[in-house]
Tab-separated table of C-alpha atoms in Angstrom:
chain	number	residue	atom	x	y	z
A	1	MET	CA	20.433	18.515	19.540
A	2	GLU	CA	19.468	14.676	18.355
A	3	PRO	CA	16.506	15.005	15.515
A	4	PRO	CA	13.437	13.152	16.196
A	5	ASN	CA	11.423	10.742	15.102
A	6	ILE	CA	8.717	12.173	13.295
A	7	VAL	CA	5.468	11.082	13.538
A	8	LEU	CA	2.233	12.645	11.060
A	9	ILE	CA	-1.207	11.632	11.911
A	10	HIS	CA	-3.969	13.524	9.695
A	11	CYS	CA	-7.308	11.905	8.836
A	12	HIS	CA	-10.228	13.582	6.464
A	13	ASP	CA	-12.817	16.022	6.976
A	14	LEU	CA	-12.529	16.688	10.568
A	15	GLY	CA	-12.018	20.350	11.169
A	16	ARG	CA	-11.532	20.928	14.973
A	17	TYR	CA	-14.271	19.238	16.106
A	18	LEU	CA	-12.790	17.221	19.278
A	19	GLY	CA	-13.106	17.520	22.762
A	20	CYS	CA	-10.285	19.698	23.163
A	21	TYR	CA	-11.437	22.498	20.800
A	22	GLY	CA	-15.149	22.519	22.474
A	23	ALA	CA	-16.748	20.158	20.229
A	24	ASP	CA	-18.861	17.729	21.746
A	25	VAL	CA	-17.774	14.512	21.345
A	26	GLU	CA	-15.567	12.217	23.055
A	27	THR	CA	-11.849	12.189	21.987
A	28	PRO	CA	-10.052	11.812	25.164
A	29	ARG	CA	-6.671	10.604	23.125
A	30	LEU	CA	-6.717	13.953	21.182
A	31	ASP	CA	-7.375	15.547	24.535
A	32	GLY	CA	-5.061	13.782	26.301
A	33	LEU	CA	-2.270	15.078	23.442
A	34	ALA	CA	-4.071	18.582	23.193
A	35	ASP	CA	-3.111	18.656	27.039
A	36	GLU	CA	1.113	16.769	26.717
A	37	GLY	CA	1.458	19.202	23.766
A	38	VAL	CA	0.438	22.346	22.019
A	39	ARG	CA	-2.874	23.162	20.562
A	40	PHE	CA	-2.731	25.671	17.769
A	41	ASP	CA	-6.014	27.482	18.080
A	42	ARG	CA	-6.057	29.227	15.218
A	43	HIS	CA	-4.981	27.024	12.370
A	44	PHE	CA	-6.163	27.312	8.595
A	45	VAL	CA	-5.831	25.340	5.890
A	46	THR	CA	-4.785	26.443	2.343
A	47	ALA	CA	-8.265	25.003	0.216
A	48	PRO	CA	-11.220	23.568	1.676
A	49	GLN	CA	-10.621	20.156	-0.610
A	50	CYS	CA	-9.182	17.086	0.273
A	51	SER	CA	-6.165	16.994	-2.651
A	52	PRO	CA	-4.787	20.459	-2.194
A	53	SER	CA	-4.779	20.892	1.030
A	54	ARG	CA	-2.665	18.211	1.298
A	55	SER	CA	-0.181	19.376	-0.602
A	56	SER	CA	0.864	21.895	0.809
A	57	LEU	CA	1.428	19.747	3.641
A	58	VAL	CA	4.183	18.421	1.703
A	59	THR	CA	5.125	20.932	-0.247
A	60	GLY	CA	5.122	23.983	2.135
A	61	ARG	CA	3.446	25.970	-1.173
A	62	HIS	CA	-0.469	26.705	-2.028
A	63	PRO	CA	-2.116	24.687	-4.194
A	64	HIS	CA	-1.936	26.382	-7.070
A	65	GLN	CA	1.845	27.416	-6.987
A	66	ASN	CA	2.409	23.563	-6.881
A	67	GLY	CA	0.044	22.598	-9.306
A	68	MET	CA	-2.687	20.866	-7.531
A	69	LEU	CA	-5.599	22.660	-8.235
A	70	GLY	CA	-7.626	19.702	-7.887
A	71	LEU	CA	-8.180	16.414	-6.102
A	72	ALA	CA	-6.069	13.565	-7.199
A	73	HIS	CA	-8.101	11.042	-8.215
A	74	GLY	CA	-9.149	13.684	-10.917
A	75	ASP	CA	-6.166	13.529	-12.878
A	76	TRP	CA	-4.571	17.043	-11.295
A	77	GLU	CA	-0.827	16.475	-10.308
A	78	LEU	CA	1.874	18.116	-8.339
A	79	GLY	CA	4.498	19.820	-10.572
A	80	PRO	CA	7.621	17.609	-11.291
A	81	ASP	CA	9.938	20.160	-9.609
A	82	GLU	CA	8.103	19.676	-6.187
A	83	ARG	CA	10.489	18.878	-3.780
A	84	LEU	CA	7.757	16.338	-1.219
A	85	LEU	CA	8.606	16.270	2.671
A	86	PRO	CA	9.381	12.229	2.459
A	87	GLN	CA	12.252	12.465	-0.183
A	88	LEU	CA	13.653	15.496	1.504
A	89	LEU	CA	13.721	13.510	4.993
A	90	GLY	CA	14.787	10.580	3.162
A	91	GLU	CA	17.507	11.833	1.715
A	92	ALA	CA	18.578	13.023	5.204
A	93	GLY	CA	19.352	10.264	6.915
A	94	TYR	CA	15.768	9.655	7.582
A	95	GLU	CA	13.841	6.365	7.179
A	96	THR	CA	10.686	6.663	6.020
A	97	HIS	CA	6.927	4.563	6.351
A	98	ARG	CA	3.884	5.409	4.738
A	99	PHE	CA	0.659	3.934	6.895
A	100	GLY	CA	-2.883	4.198	5.310
A	101	LEU	CA	-3.799	6.753	3.023
A	102	GLN	CA	-2.425	9.357	1.111
A	103	HIS	CA	-4.491	11.975	-1.358
A	104	VAL	CA	-2.333	13.757	-3.366
A	105	THR	CA	-0.863	11.395	-6.125
A	106	GLU	CA	-2.101	9.022	-8.227
A	107	TYR	CA	1.590	8.156	-8.735
A	108	PRO	CA	3.359	7.043	-5.193
A	109	ASP	CA	6.208	6.178	-5.736
A	110	ARG	CA	7.078	9.714	-6.496
A	111	LEU	CA	6.371	10.707	-2.595
A	112	GLY	CA	9.648	8.709	-2.035
A	113	TYR	CA	8.921	6.718	1.172
A	114	ASP	CA	11.485	3.546	1.864
A	115	HIS	CA	8.549	1.636	3.117
A	116	GLU	CA	4.577	1.915	2.497
A	117	HIS	CA	2.582	-0.594	4.603
A	118	VAL	CA	-0.566	-0.267	2.515
A	119	GLU	CA	-3.126	-2.798	1.313
A	120	GLU	CA	-3.612	-0.807	-1.899
A	121	PRO	CA	-2.574	2.274	-3.085
A	122	LEU	CA	-4.467	4.981	-4.849
A	123	ARG	CA	-2.809	4.788	-8.312
A	124	VAL	CA	-4.424	6.056	-12.155
A	125	ASN	CA	-6.427	2.511	-12.430
A	126	THR	CA	-7.687	2.287	-8.722
A	127	PRO	CA	-10.960	4.642	-7.813
A	128	PRO	CA	-10.626	6.712	-5.244
A	129	SER	CA	-12.530	4.277	-3.126
A	130	VAL	CA	-9.556	2.651	-1.806
A	131	HIS	CA	-9.195	5.083	0.985
A	132	GLU	CA	-11.710	3.371	3.093
A	133	THR	CA	-9.477	0.278	3.770
A	134	ALA	CA	-7.823	2.987	5.257
A	135	ARG	CA	-9.977	2.847	9.175
A	136	ALA	CA	-8.200	4.448	12.034
A	137	ARG	CA	-8.227	1.667	14.069
A	138	GLU	CA	-6.674	-1.039	11.374
A	139	VAL	CA	-4.431	1.051	10.567
A	140	GLY	CA	-2.996	1.860	13.909
A	141	GLU	CA	-3.076	-1.373	14.673
A	142	GLU	CA	-0.442	-1.894	11.759
A	143	PHE	CA	1.897	1.084	12.733
A	144	ALA	CA	2.106	-0.390	16.374
A	145	SER	CA	3.274	-3.921	14.719
A	146	VAL	CA	5.741	-2.189	12.611
A	147	VAL	CA	7.366	-0.075	15.279
A	148	ALA	CA	6.809	-3.153	18.013
A	149	ALA	CA	9.294	-4.910	15.323
A	150	ASP	CA	11.464	-2.775	14.132
A	151	GLU	CA	15.137	-1.304	16.071
A	152	HIS	CA	14.754	2.194	14.558
A	153	GLU	CA	18.962	2.577	14.449
A	154	ASP	CA	18.338	5.567	11.581
A	155	PRO	CA	15.217	8.573	13.220
A	156	PHE	CA	12.211	7.534	11.065
A	157	PHE	CA	9.026	9.734	8.994
A	158	ALA	CA	5.990	7.966	9.448
A	159	SER	CA	2.462	9.656	7.729
A	160	VAL	CA	0.137	7.760	9.505
A	161	GLY	CA	-3.540	8.519	7.006
A	162	PHE	CA	-6.397	7.856	8.462
A	163	PHE	CA	-10.046	7.707	6.212
A	164	GLU	CA	-11.923	8.584	9.025
A	165	CYS	CA	-13.704	11.126	8.853
A	166	HIS	CA	-15.113	10.781	4.796
A	167	ARG	CA	-18.476	10.284	4.068
A	168	VAL	CA	-19.016	7.038	2.144
A	169	GLU	CA	-22.007	6.506	-0.343
A	170	ASP	CA	-24.988	3.921	0.045
A	171	GLU	CA	-27.920	3.161	-1.932
A	172	ASP	CA	-29.198	6.065	0.232
A	173	GLY	CA	-26.367	8.883	-0.937
A	174	PHE	CA	-23.627	9.302	1.388
A	175	GLY	CA	-23.378	9.051	5.335
A	176	PHE	CA	-20.790	8.097	7.573
A	177	ASP	CA	-21.353	4.669	7.329
A	178	PRO	CA	-23.434	3.850	11.050
A	179	ASP	CA	-23.601	0.164	10.404
A	180	ARG	CA	-19.518	0.344	10.784
A	181	TYR	CA	-19.536	2.449	14.416
A	182	GLU	CA	-21.569	3.149	17.239
A	183	THR	CA	-23.479	6.166	16.886
A	184	PRO	CA	-25.168	8.174	19.786
A	185	ASP	CA	-29.000	8.822	19.290
A	186	PRO	CA	-29.185	12.254	17.198
A	187	ASP	CA	-32.023	13.649	19.873
A	188	ASP	CA	-28.452	13.426	21.805
A	189	VAL	CA	-25.979	15.465	19.935
A	190	ASP	CA	-25.196	19.163	19.839
A	191	PRO	CA	-26.159	21.178	16.530
A	192	LEU	CA	-23.615	22.481	14.344
A	193	PRO	CA	-23.575	26.432	15.209
A	194	PHE	CA	-22.742	27.283	11.360
A	195	LEU	CA	-26.368	25.490	10.792
A	196	PRO	CA	-29.844	25.154	11.252
A	197	ASP	CA	-30.423	22.514	13.512
A	198	ARG	CA	-32.448	20.482	11.757
A	199	PRO	CA	-33.104	16.187	11.465
A	200	GLY	CA	-31.259	15.772	8.599
A	201	ILE	CA	-28.023	17.451	10.006
A	202	ARG	CA	-28.753	16.477	13.786
A	203	SER	CA	-28.691	12.674	11.701
A	204	ASP	CA	-25.267	13.074	10.388
A	205	ILE	CA	-23.792	14.188	13.240
A	206	ALA	CA	-24.503	11.262	15.300
A	207	GLU	CA	-23.097	9.400	12.816
A	208	LEU	CA	-19.839	11.878	12.378
A	209	GLN	CA	-19.368	10.631	15.678
A	210	GLY	CA	-18.887	7.281	15.274
A	211	MET	CA	-16.146	7.944	13.516
A	212	VAL	CA	-14.440	10.738	15.785
A	213	ARG	CA	-14.662	7.931	17.954
A	214	ALA	CA	-13.211	5.496	16.038
A	215	LEU	CA	-9.929	8.290	14.722
A	216	ASP	CA	-9.782	9.219	18.802
A	217	ASP	CA	-9.068	4.965	19.262
A	218	GLY	CA	-6.477	4.713	16.212
A	219	VAL	CA	-4.249	7.798	17.931
A	220	GLY	CA	-4.581	6.181	20.608
A	221	THR	CA	-2.911	3.006	19.374
A	222	VAL	CA	-0.191	5.275	17.714
A	223	LEU	CA	0.771	7.056	21.054
A	224	ASP	CA	0.882	3.819	23.096
A	225	ALA	CA	3.068	2.110	20.510
A	226	LEU	CA	5.693	5.001	20.802
A	227	GLU	CA	5.253	4.570	24.581
A	228	ASP	CA	5.548	0.438	24.112
A	229	ALA	CA	8.960	1.025	22.549
A	230	GLY	CA	10.548	3.019	24.587
A	231	LEU	CA	10.399	6.031	22.321
A	232	ALA	CA	7.606	8.817	23.389
A	233	GLU	CA	10.460	11.071	24.829
A	234	ASP	CA	12.599	10.928	21.004
A	235	THR	CA	9.434	11.285	18.832
A	236	LEU	CA	7.940	14.358	17.136
A	237	VAL	CA	4.531	13.505	17.091
A	238	VAL	CA	1.626	16.177	15.044
A	239	PHE	CA	-2.141	15.853	14.326
A	240	THR	CA	-3.945	17.961	11.725
A	241	THR	CA	-6.547	17.011	8.978
A	242	GLU	CA	-6.797	18.652	5.801
A	243	HIS	CA	-10.007	21.003	6.245
A	244	GLY	CA	-13.349	21.119	7.794
A	245	LEU	CA	-16.406	19.138	8.291
A	246	ALA	CA	-18.421	17.226	5.579
A	247	PHE	CA	-21.469	19.331	6.072
A	248	PRO	CA	-22.595	22.584	4.415
A	249	ARG	CA	-21.310	25.811	4.820
A	250	ALA	CA	-18.286	24.053	5.905
A	251	LYS	CA	-16.478	21.380	3.112
A	252	GLY	CA	-15.715	22.947	-0.660
A	253	CYS	CA	-16.566	26.640	1.097
A	254	CYS	CA	-13.425	29.270	2.352
A	255	TYR	CA	-15.522	30.198	5.593
A	256	ASP	CA	-13.921	29.333	8.769
A	257	ALA	CA	-15.967	26.106	9.049
A	258	GLY	CA	-14.607	24.606	6.342
A	259	ILE	CA	-10.587	26.020	6.126
A	260	GLY	CA	-10.394	26.330	10.290
A	261	ALA	CA	-8.729	22.500	11.207
A	262	ALA	CA	-7.366	21.137	14.271
A	263	LEU	CA	-3.038	21.344	14.645
A	264	LEU	CA	-1.951	19.375	17.531
A	265	LEU	CA	2.071	18.830	18.628
A	266	ARG	CA	3.893	17.411	20.689
A	267	TYR	CA	7.860	16.787	21.584
A	268	PRO	CA	8.433	15.887	24.951
A	269	GLY	CA	11.010	17.829	26.752
A	270	VAL	CA	11.272	20.108	23.996
A	271	VAL	CA	8.559	21.969	23.512
A	272	ASP	CA	6.511	23.043	26.494
A	273	ALA	CA	2.639	21.873	26.976
A	274	GLY	CA	0.476	25.218	25.892
A	275	VAL	CA	-2.344	26.486	23.846
A	276	VAL	CA	-1.024	28.835	20.641
A	277	ASP	CA	-3.775	31.364	19.248
A	278	ASP	CA	-0.983	32.811	16.724
A	279	LEU	CA	-2.871	32.574	13.263
A	280	ALA	CA	-1.258	29.856	11.474
A	281	SER	CA	-1.440	28.304	8.063
A	282	ASN	CA	-0.557	24.910	7.119
A	283	VAL	CA	1.833	25.432	4.765
A	284	ASP	CA	3.679	25.838	8.481
A	285	VAL	CA	4.347	22.319	8.953
A	286	PHE	CA	6.288	21.634	6.412
A	287	PRO	CA	8.951	23.873	7.324
A	288	THR	CA	8.046	23.363	10.514
A	289	LEU	CA	8.925	19.858	10.414
A	290	LEU	CA	11.689	20.280	8.573
A	291	GLU	CA	13.518	22.389	10.984
A	292	PHE	CA	13.357	20.161	14.054
A	293	ALA	CA	14.235	17.526	11.695
A	294	GLY	CA	17.468	19.772	10.296
A	295	VAL	CA	16.789	19.868	7.202
A	296	GLU	CA	17.292	22.615	5.097
A	297	VAL	CA	14.589	24.131	3.635
A	298	PRO	CA	14.181	24.394	-0.009
A	299	ASP	CA	14.140	27.768	-1.885
A	300	GLY	CA	9.986	28.764	-2.618
A	301	VAL	CA	8.590	26.942	-0.085
A	302	VAL	CA	6.050	30.094	1.547
A	303	GLY	CA	5.070	28.121	4.965
A	304	ARG	CA	7.006	29.648	8.093
A	305	SER	CA	8.542	27.464	10.375
A	306	LEU	CA	6.445	27.740	13.382
A	307	ARG	CA	10.026	26.211	15.960
A	308	GLY	CA	11.038	29.332	16.840
A	309	ARG	CA	7.417	29.869	18.817
A	310	LEU	CA	7.606	26.716	19.987
A	311	VAL	CA	10.856	25.857	21.894
A	312	ASP	CA	12.911	28.183	24.004
A	313	GLU	CA	16.461	29.771	23.184
A	314	SER	CA	17.213	27.210	26.113
A	315	ALA	CA	15.850	24.103	24.497
A	316	GLY	CA	17.617	24.817	21.216
A	317	GLY	CA	15.903	27.426	19.661
A	318	ASP	CA	17.418	30.119	17.710
A	319	GLY	CA	14.584	32.439	18.899
A	320	GLU	CA	13.407	33.435	14.787
A	321	TYR	CA	9.380	33.201	14.856
A	322	ASP	CA	7.769	35.206	12.058
A	323	PRO	CA	4.228	35.523	12.882
A	324	ARG	CA	1.487	35.842	10.109
A	325	GLU	CA	-1.105	38.935	10.733
A	326	ARG	CA	-2.751	36.961	7.953
A	327	VAL	CA	-3.650	34.130	6.528
A	328	PHE	CA	-4.261	32.759	2.624
A	329	ALA	CA	-7.202	30.007	1.369
A	330	GLY	CA	-8.745	29.178	-1.553
A	331	MET	CA	-10.398	26.745	-3.944
A	332	THR	CA	-10.647	25.869	-7.886
A	333	TRP	CA	-11.666	22.653	-8.918
A	334	HIS	CA	-13.291	19.727	-7.116
A	335	ASP	CA	-16.082	17.472	-8.480
A	336	ARG	CA	-17.447	20.935	-10.092
A	337	TYR	CA	-15.298	24.624	-10.919
A	338	ASN	CA	-15.728	26.642	-7.380
A	339	PRO	CA	-12.755	29.897	-7.804
A	340	ILE	CA	-12.409	30.970	-4.327
A	341	ARG	CA	-9.865	32.782	-2.991
A	342	ALA	CA	-9.596	34.687	0.620
A	343	VAL	CA	-7.877	36.319	3.540
A	344	ARG	CA	-8.197	36.036	6.908
A	345	THR	CA	-6.906	38.525	9.501
A	346	ASP	CA	-7.089	37.892	13.182
A	347	ARG	CA	-10.809	40.149	12.398
A	348	TYR	CA	-11.839	40.090	9.257
A	349	LYS	CA	-12.279	38.036	6.030
A	350	TYR	CA	-12.628	38.891	2.377
A	351	VAL	CA	-13.673	36.188	0.296
A	352	ARG	CA	-13.789	36.842	-4.032
A	353	ASN	CA	-15.635	34.342	-6.090
A	354	PHE	CA	-14.246	34.824	-9.070
A	355	TRP	CA	-17.134	33.204	-11.533
A	356	HIS	CA	-21.195	32.436	-11.248
A	357	LEU	CA	-21.785	30.225	-7.925
A	358	PRO	CA	-24.441	29.322	-6.230
A	359	GLY	CA	-24.952	30.631	-2.814
A	360	ILE	CA	-23.491	27.917	-1.382
A	361	TYR	CA	-20.888	25.282	-3.261
A	362	LEU	CA	-22.114	21.569	-1.915
A	363	THR	CA	-19.568	19.141	-2.971
A	364	ARG	CA	-21.107	16.448	-4.378
A	365	ASP	CA	-21.012	13.778	-1.212
A	366	ILE	CA	-22.614	16.568	0.844
A	367	TYR	CA	-25.382	17.394	-2.016
A	368	GLU	CA	-26.301	13.853	-1.573
A	369	SER	CA	-26.341	13.886	2.101
A	370	ALA	CA	-28.812	14.333	4.505
A	371	ALA	CA	-27.526	17.527	6.057
A	372	GLY	CA	-27.333	18.361	2.319
A	373	SER	CA	-31.116	17.626	1.799
A	374	GLU	CA	-32.037	20.466	4.455
A	375	VAL	CA	-30.505	23.296	2.911
A	376	ARG	CA	-29.371	22.209	-0.641
A	377	GLU	CA	-32.753	24.071	-2.451
A	378	GLU	CA	-31.959	27.208	-0.232
A	379	TYR	CA	-28.819	27.288	-1.243
A	380	TYR	CA	-28.531	26.772	-4.366
A	381	CYS	CA	-31.026	28.775	-4.584
A	382	GLU	CA	-29.227	31.745	-4.746
A	383	GLN	CA	-26.218	33.506	-6.699
A	384	ARG	CA	-22.781	33.810	-4.597
A	385	PRO	CA	-22.117	37.835	-4.640
A	386	TYR	CA	-18.623	38.082	-5.920
A	387	VAL	CA	-17.517	39.809	-3.228
A	388	GLU	CA	-17.749	39.173	0.120
A	389	LEU	CA	-16.666	40.301	4.251
A	390	TYR	CA	-16.821	39.524	7.053
A	391	ASP	CA	-16.516	41.031	10.962
A	392	LEU	CA	-15.512	37.538	12.588
A	393	GLU	CA	-15.595	39.460	16.373
A	394	THR	CA	-19.513	40.176	15.417
A	395	ASP	CA	-20.574	37.718	13.155
A	396	PRO	CA	-17.968	34.323	13.905
A	397	ASP	CA	-20.576	32.170	10.890
A	398	GLU	CA	-19.682	34.226	8.732
A	399	ARG	CA	-23.845	34.808	7.783
A	400	GLU	CA	-23.641	38.951	7.199
A	401	ASN	CA	-21.668	40.354	4.359
A	402	LEU	CA	-20.197	43.679	4.884
A	403	ALA	CA	-18.425	43.954	1.524
A	404	ASP	CA	-21.347	47.112	0.345
A	405	ASP	CA	-21.267	48.799	3.456
A	406	PRO	CA	-19.557	51.803	3.256
A	407	ASP	CA	-18.105	51.714	6.597
A	408	TYR	CA	-16.890	48.626	6.303
A	409	GLU	CA	-15.147	50.560	2.468
A	410	GLY	CA	-12.103	50.786	4.162
A	411	VAL	CA	-11.139	47.325	5.253
A	412	ARG	CA	-12.508	46.021	2.137
A	413	GLU	CA	-9.887	48.196	0.030
A	414	ARG	CA	-6.998	47.115	1.812
A	415	LEU	CA	-7.888	43.296	1.940
A	416	ARG	CA	-8.453	43.107	-1.767
A	417	ASP	CA	-5.353	44.974	-1.676
A	418	ASP	CA	-3.775	41.982	0.344
A	419	LEU	CA	-5.222	39.434	-2.334
A	420	ILE	CA	-4.464	40.651	-5.249
A	421	GLU	CA	-0.333	41.576	-3.826
A	422	TRP	CA	-0.637	37.114	-2.973
A	423	MET	CA	-2.142	36.413	-5.968
A	424	LEU	CA	0.591	38.167	-7.239
A	425	GLU	CA	3.609	36.942	-5.389
A	426	THR	CA	2.523	33.248	-6.014
A	427	ASP	CA	1.600	33.509	-9.813
A	428	ASP	CA	-1.427	32.251	-9.134
A	429	PRO	CA	-3.143	31.708	-12.126
A	430	LEU	CA	-7.070	33.051	-12.069
A	431	LEU	CA	-5.429	36.336	-12.641
A	432	ASP	CA	-5.300	35.391	-15.948
A	433	GLY	CA	-8.662	34.138	-16.222
A	434	PRO	CA	-10.851	30.724	-15.482
A	435	VAL	CA	-8.490	27.640	-15.289
A	436	ARG	CA	-9.236	25.007	-17.364
A	437	PRO	CA	-10.278	21.325	-16.345
A	438	SER	CA	-7.652	18.514	-16.458
A	439	ASP	CA	-9.236	16.865	-19.149
A	440	TRP	CA	-9.726	19.580	-21.023
A	441	GLU	CA	-8.091	17.869	-24.443
A	442	GLU	CA	-10.971	15.590	-23.962
A	443	ILE	CA	-13.462	18.292	-23.761
A	444	HIS	CA	-12.412	20.554	-26.924
A	445	PRO	CA	-13.568	19.379	-30.498
A	446	THR	CA	-10.148	20.206	-32.185
A	447	MET	CA	-8.310	18.710	-29.486
A	448	GLY	CA	-9.983	15.429	-28.196
A	449	ASP	CA	-9.557	11.901	-29.975
A	450	GLU	CA	-12.943	11.475	-31.388
A	451	SER	CA	-12.581	7.929	-31.686
A	452	ALA	CA	-12.042	7.301	-28.379
């Protein structure tokens, strides 16, 4: 079997807020992609924040393994020995292209793309606001123009990164750029199940839907371009996002609303359409794409390829598939120190908090938003417990902490042991104590340059 072209479409802050996942929003093109391909219903990310989660997509390793313990524009960087997805595909003969945003390094040259179709990439001396140029409709059109003009003698890999659905800072705080998008009336939207139904939250949901519709249009442009160029049948298309919605109790939190993420995959004639309910992690995307491309997976990768789950032996599959009994996630630094590690099984979620933290952490873009203003006082006045345990079967929105319930003592201890074993196996620095910020030398009075 010839290796396929691979198009990896990724966006900001979406979670599973799509029509095909049951959300009350119109996303016909992404719903169509789900119908034609595979929808993963229990796919989770390694971190409820941007750069660390995205680092797992390109390395197949957890953020505390690959060095990305915080945001790329916050001076966190991938380790020098990490082997990255576009590098490996390029070495295997793929022509590699990047469209739109990336947020895993301030040194984009190290990603190894052959072609960069980007107005202004994130670099050391550029602000993260450069990502705002990567709007889905415009990036989709750029992809379409390149696909139409190219001969495609070699298989190609294209990373297509959309800015939506990240919040944008304005004079009133952070919103979803409502002047740029067509948005519904807030009274007409459905509330989010994990938040109270309040006016500021409704207004933000309405604004969000404008971005989601633009995102759907951008995906449609990419899919149409492949079809028009006669490449759809030979192309593996993957769509995903890096974490949950930019709303309280989602982004920045290890609840399912924060780490649950869309994952759609289409490869006509090779992968049958359907729904996969197995637990999956975004570290699994890396080895899956490499195996479809016929590229050896490097040592040290903790992701598990999903190819054996998707391809029958009659269609070239090898039948090897190692299903997960649990997935792991965590967070260390964002705009504040928020050290968390979590393990999720089919039924339970165990969360360990490694610092004195507010009841619910709100990233700055959420804190200074209409939705954040509705809940921040109550969320920040509480002290978060060090241990959280939730029965997802009876409490899917994770509101009742069972960590001190004697009926769940056995579950709590078992998951605690699983989490510690994983942290030991992956050499998690939190086991040695608090993780210093990236600018520690500047903070420390005997290390920083006070003359600067």
